[in-house]
Structure formats: C-alpha cells, structure tokens
Coordinates of C-alpha atoms in Angstrom, one line a residue:
E4 CA 9.4 9.4 -63.6
V5 CA 6.6 11.4 -64.7
Q6 CA 3.4 9.9 -63.4
L7 CA 0.1 11.4 -63.6
V8 CA -2.9 9.7 -62.5
E9 CA -6.6 11.4 -63.3
S10 CA -10.1 10.4 -61.2
G11 CA -13.3 11.6 -61.1
G12 CA -15.0 10.7 -64.1
G13 CA -18.3 9.6 -64.9
L14 CA -21.6 9.3 -66.3
V15 CA -24.0 12.5 -66.1
R16 CA -26.5 14.4 -67.6
P17 CA -26.4 17.1 -69.9
G18 CA -26.5 20.3 -67.6
G19 CA -24.4 18.2 -64.9
S20 CA -21.0 18.9 -63.1
L21 CA -17.9 17.1 -62.5
R22 CA -14.9 17.6 -60.9
L23 CA -11.7 15.7 -62.2
S24 CA -8.4 15.3 -60.4
C25 CA -5.0 14.5 -61.3
A26 CA -2.3 13.5 -58.6
A27 CA 0.9 14.3 -59.7
S28 CA 4.2 12.5 -58.8
G29 CA 7.9 12.2 -59.8
F30 CA 8.8 15.4 -60.7
D31 CA 8.7 18.7 -59.1
F32 CA 4.7 19.7 -59.4
S33 CA 4.9 23.3 -58.4
S34 CA 7.5 24.3 -61.2
S35 CA 5.4 23.0 -63.7
A36 CA 3.0 24.4 -65.9
M37 CA 0.1 22.1 -66.3
S38 CA -2.9 21.4 -68.7
W39 CA -5.9 19.4 -69.3
V40 CA -6.5 17.7 -72.9
R41 CA -9.2 15.3 -73.9
Q42 CA -9.9 13.1 -76.8
A43 CA -13.6 12.2 -78.4
P44 CA -14.4 8.7 -79.7
G45 CA -13.1 8.9 -83.2
K46 CA -11.2 12.2 -82.8
G47 CA -7.7 13.6 -82.1
L48 CA -6.0 14.7 -78.8
E49 CA -8.1 18.9 -78.4
W50 CA -6.2 20.9 -75.8
V51 CA -9.1 22.1 -72.9
S52 CA -7.2 24.1 -70.5
S53 CA -3.6 25.4 -69.1
I54 CA -2.5 26.8 -65.8
T55 CA 0.7 28.4 -65.0
R56 CA 2.8 26.8 -61.6
T57 CA 1.2 29.4 -59.7
S58 CA -1.9 29.6 -61.0
G59 CA -1.3 33.0 -61.9
S60 CA -2.6 32.8 -65.6
T61 CA -5.2 30.1 -67.0
W62 CA -6.1 29.8 -70.4
Y63 CA -9.8 28.0 -72.0
A64 CA -10.2 26.6 -75.2
D65 CA -13.3 28.4 -76.8
S66 CA -15.5 25.6 -76.3
V67 CA -15.2 25.2 -72.8
K68 CA -15.1 28.8 -71.6
G69 CA -17.4 30.0 -68.7
R70 CA -18.3 26.6 -68.3
F71 CA -15.3 24.7 -66.8
T72 CA -12.4 26.0 -64.1
I73 CA -8.7 24.9 -63.9
S74 CA -7.1 25.1 -60.4
R75 CA -4.2 23.5 -58.7
D76 CA -3.2 22.6 -55.2
N77 CA 0.5 22.7 -54.8
A78 CA 0.7 21.4 -51.4
L79 CA -1.2 18.3 -52.2
N80 CA 0.8 18.1 -55.9
T81 CA -3.3 18.1 -57.7
L82 CA -4.5 19.4 -60.6
Y83 CA -8.2 19.4 -61.0
L84 CA -10.5 20.8 -63.4
H85 CA -14.3 21.6 -62.7
L86 CA -16.7 20.9 -65.1
N87 CA -20.1 22.8 -65.2
T88 CA -22.9 23.0 -67.4
L89 CA -22.0 19.8 -69.2
K90 CA -22.9 19.1 -72.8
T91 CA -23.1 15.9 -74.7
E92 CA -20.5 17.2 -76.9
D93 CA -18.1 16.7 -73.9
T94 CA -18.2 13.2 -74.0
A95 CA -14.3 12.3 -73.8
M96 CA -11.5 10.6 -72.2
Y97 CA -9.8 13.4 -69.8
Y98 CA -6.4 13.8 -69.5
C99 CA -3.9 15.7 -67.6
A100 CA -0.8 16.7 -68.8
K101 CA 3.3 17.9 -67.8
R102 CA 2.9 21.1 -70.1
G103 CA 1.9 24.4 -70.1
Y104 CA 0.1 26.9 -72.3
C105 CA 1.0 26.2 -76.0
S106 CA -0.8 28.7 -78.9
G107 CA 0.8 26.3 -81.7
P108 CA 0.6 22.6 -82.6
C109 CA 1.9 21.1 -79.5
S110 CA 2.5 17.3 -78.4
Y111 CA 1.1 16.1 -74.8
D112 CA 3.3 13.0 -74.5
E113 CA 3.6 13.2 -70.8
R114 CA 0.2 12.6 -69.7
G115 CA -1.9 10.6 -67.7
Q116 CA -4.0 7.2 -68.4
G117 CA -7.3 9.4 -68.7
T118 CA -10.6 9.6 -66.9
Q119 CA -13.8 9.0 -69.0
V120 CA -16.5 11.8 -68.9
T121 CA -19.8 10.6 -70.3
V122 CA -22.6 13.3 -70.8
S123 CA -25.4 11.6 -72.0
L124 CA -29.5 11.1 -71.1

C-alpha cells in the first residue's frame, strides 16, 4: 500500500521560507517519479513541481519557478520541497504525489494527507 506522509508546513510571513518533507513507504520510491501539488481554499488541485526518479530532471509551475526547489533522497525514501520568498498566494494545503511530470490534465489520486502552508502577516 502506497503511503505518503507530508510534514513541515506552518504559518510564515511573506518573504519567509519553509521546507516540506514527504516520507514514502509501501512502494519502490527510488523507481518512482514524484510530484508536489497544492490546493488553495476554494480552488482546485494545482500542480507545483515534479522530479524524476534519479533527480536528473525537475519541472516547476510558472507561479513558483525560481522560488521553490524540489529534491529527493532515495536512501531515506523522502521527497522535499524548499519554499523560499513565500507569497500570500502560496497559502494552500501541499501534497506529495506518486506521479511524475504530466503536461496535460492529470490525476494525483496517490497522494498523502497534506501539510498546510499559510503565508500571512
């Protein structure tokens, strides 16, 4: 059974930083491309970033490019998302998902329970 457990969210002021973590189990993490998605209050799921299984390639939504960095540690079965220069519009529930980069409409059904990021004064 795929299990994904996110952590690291919290309340931060605009311009601040956070590091989100996702602990994976129940599948071969090192063989799986992964993604982060988020859902703001009252909005649909939004893709944020993806990474290949060996970290050879990464992709970012335009809204976070240059501010967020995705990474992974296959030895620890852990996915990360470093959030820098946070904006109020980054406020959302963040989920890691067992899915690689997808250019079209995609489902992210295999995802964790999420970690809340709130950016506010």
